[in-house]
Structure formats: structure tokens, C-alpha cells
Amino acid sequence: MTRPAVAEPAAGGHALGVTVETGFYTIRFGADPVQLAFFRSGLDRWLQALQWPEDERVDVILAVSEACTNAVKHAYRGGAPGDVDVVARLVLGPGERRVAVRVRDWGAWRPEPRPDSHDGGFGLTTMKACMEKVTIRREPDGTVVTLTSVPVPLVGEAAEPRAVGAE
């Protein structure tokens, strides 16, 4: 799989590329813990514009945050710094809607910590508790985590959510 081109750095040089459309939110940022705030605030604004119910919105942000934190913390350990790519999309169904989010890195897979190790956390457990479906796919050039939210009802004009301003 080829790595997509990276946009020029945004103001301040932090987020590498951000796209916000009614049904999509994407961001690529450097795998640095400080950069995690960029995707969190943008994802939150996008979900609010979609009129996502608050409890489910918090669950989506928490689960995606855990996936991104794992990429930042583990993917590039001992290697050259890299990027984390987040792509979220709105999925409409009959009488319901969901968000599907893909978190991708281009680092090396790190095996799970030993059970007696203090290096592990509750990231995967948290993701599974917050989302309906979580899949992790290891690839030769990185890891892809796909998260699918629980369904939420269509509300008012949910099929035509209000537009989100540019980041």
C-alpha cells in the first residue's frame, strides 16, 4: 500500500492536513502527544455539527483518542518519527446513522505487552466499550484501526447536517 501525499503544514506547523466536509473529517498529524489535541477538537466540532448525541459523541472521541494515542505511543518507537492519519465518515442507514473512523500509522507493529508487564493499558478495552465494532489490521507498512460507532437516530435534518467551518 502506498502512503498518501502529505499536505503542507498548517499554521503553526502542527496539523499536516485537515479536511472537513459535511460527511467527512480527515486530519493527518505528527506522531507527537502534543498533536493529539488537533484531531480531538476538530472531531468534536465535526460531530457537534452533525448533531451527534452528547454521550455517543464523547464515546467516539474517547475511542478514536485511544487509537491515536496508541499510534503515537507505540508505532514509531525506536524509529523515525511519522504521522497518524484519521479519516471519519458519516454512514446513513434507514432510521439511523453511524460514524466509521479509520486511524492509520506507518510504523512497526509492537507485540502486545506480557501479562506481567506494566507497559500495557486499557486502550483496546476502552475502544471496544465505546464503539460497536473495532478492527485492527497489521500491514507490512503500518497498522490500521477501524472503529464503527453505535447507531444513533436520525434527527430533524440529520441527512443534511449543518456545514462545518474550515479548520
XYZ file of C-alpha atoms in Angstrom:
167
model
C 0.000 0.000 0.000
C 1.413 3.378 -0.908
C 1.438 6.204 1.560
C -0.754 9.163 0.569
C 0.869 12.517 -0.051
C 1.059 14.832 2.939
C -0.294 18.357 2.712
C 1.865 21.312 3.653
C 1.940 22.084 7.377
C -0.915 24.228 8.646
C -0.429 27.464 10.569
C 1.943 26.757 13.427
C 3.328 23.726 11.573
C 1.361 21.175 13.578
C -1.502 19.554 11.698
C -0.206 18.289 8.380
C -3.518 18.271 6.564
C -7.132 18.794 7.585
C -10.278 18.322 5.510
C -13.747 18.980 6.852
C -16.832 18.296 4.764
C -20.383 17.578 5.828
C -19.974 13.797 5.751
C -16.200 13.551 6.245
C -13.497 14.671 8.629
C -9.830 13.909 7.974
C -6.633 15.004 9.627
C -3.021 13.929 9.482
C -0.711 14.952 12.308
C 2.777 14.183 13.502
C 3.006 11.294 15.986
C 3.639 13.544 18.943
C 1.469 13.533 22.101
C 1.032 17.324 21.879
C -0.564 16.923 18.445
C -3.422 14.748 19.762
C -5.419 17.875 20.627
C -5.703 18.796 16.923
C -7.755 15.782 15.974
C -9.804 15.765 19.203
C -11.057 19.332 18.867
C -11.719 19.002 15.145
C -13.506 15.672 15.506
C -15.594 17.108 18.338
C -16.655 20.127 16.245
C -17.476 17.859 13.292
C -19.649 15.574 15.452
C -21.380 18.578 17.021
C -22.178 19.910 13.546
C -23.730 16.515 12.776
C -25.857 16.984 15.920
C -24.397 13.798 17.386
C -25.912 12.964 20.795
C -23.537 14.020 23.567
C -22.972 10.636 25.265
C -22.258 8.918 21.952
C -20.116 11.866 20.804
C -17.943 11.532 23.904
C -17.635 7.768 23.278
C -16.490 8.319 19.676
C -13.915 10.923 20.717
C -12.613 8.707 23.542
C -12.293 5.619 21.343
C -10.582 7.476 18.498
C -8.324 9.214 21.006
C -7.228 5.829 22.371
C -6.463 4.548 18.852
C -4.453 7.692 18.049
C -2.659 7.605 21.392
C -1.612 4.006 20.714
C -0.238 5.026 17.321
C 1.634 7.982 18.818
C 2.994 5.952 21.729
C 3.883 2.680 20.017
C 4.065 2.851 16.200
C 7.312 4.749 15.803
C 9.143 3.549 18.905
C 12.839 3.482 18.178
C 12.382 4.615 14.598
C 11.978 7.766 12.612
C 9.018 9.915 13.667
C 5.976 9.515 11.479
C 2.376 10.550 11.035
C -1.059 9.463 12.196
C -3.937 9.703 9.739
C -7.587 9.929 10.893
C -10.464 9.627 8.421
C -14.028 9.779 9.759
C -17.156 9.468 7.670
C -20.868 9.642 8.302
C -22.792 6.493 7.353
C -26.551 6.892 6.945
C -28.908 3.930 7.183
C -32.655 3.545 7.364
C -33.669 5.426 10.509
C -30.147 5.589 11.925
C -26.654 6.891 11.379
C -23.159 5.933 12.485
C -19.646 7.181 12.095
C -16.856 4.998 10.801
C -13.344 6.130 11.669
C -10.037 4.823 10.332
C -6.825 5.539 12.250
C -3.640 4.686 10.361
C 0.053 4.834 11.057
C 3.089 3.789 9.052
C 5.109 2.459 11.975
C 6.090 -1.010 13.117
C 3.682 -3.300 14.922
C 4.674 -3.894 18.504
C 3.523 -7.170 20.032
C 1.169 -6.965 22.995
C 2.951 -6.497 26.325
C 3.438 -9.551 28.509
C 0.661 -10.033 31.080
C 3.133 -9.406 33.925
C 4.349 -6.180 32.295
C 3.260 -2.716 33.404
C 3.600 -1.407 29.859
C 0.033 -2.169 28.752
C -3.056 -0.072 29.208
C -6.746 -0.265 28.639
C -6.853 1.328 25.204
C -8.328 -1.611 23.293
C -10.767 -2.346 26.105
C -11.873 1.297 26.072
C -12.270 1.326 22.284
C -14.424 -1.812 22.386
C -16.556 -0.424 25.216
C -17.208 2.834 23.363
C -17.794 1.559 19.834
C -19.931 -1.118 18.252
C -17.092 -2.563 16.185
C -13.293 -2.323 16.390
C -10.912 -3.981 13.960
C -7.126 -3.851 13.902
C -5.255 -4.745 10.740
C -1.490 -5.063 10.715
C 0.086 -4.292 7.372
C 3.716 -4.503 6.274
C 3.917 -0.709 6.358
C 1.837 0.099 9.429
C -1.376 -0.502 11.327
C -4.983 0.384 10.530
C -7.607 0.582 13.275
C -11.216 0.884 12.134
C -13.875 1.959 14.612
C -17.624 1.947 13.948
C -19.917 3.764 16.358
C -23.149 2.518 17.796
C -26.109 3.664 15.724
C -27.833 6.888 16.702
C -31.219 8.019 15.427
C -31.670 10.381 12.555
C -32.783 13.719 13.928
C -34.551 16.542 12.155
C -32.340 17.229 9.210
C -29.610 14.702 10.057
C -29.383 13.669 6.421
C -28.385 17.284 5.667
C -26.266 18.347 8.670
C -25.240 21.974 9.002
C -21.901 22.785 7.454
C -18.713 22.910 9.491
C -16.378 25.874 9.102
C -12.868 25.272 7.843
C -10.267 24.343 10.448
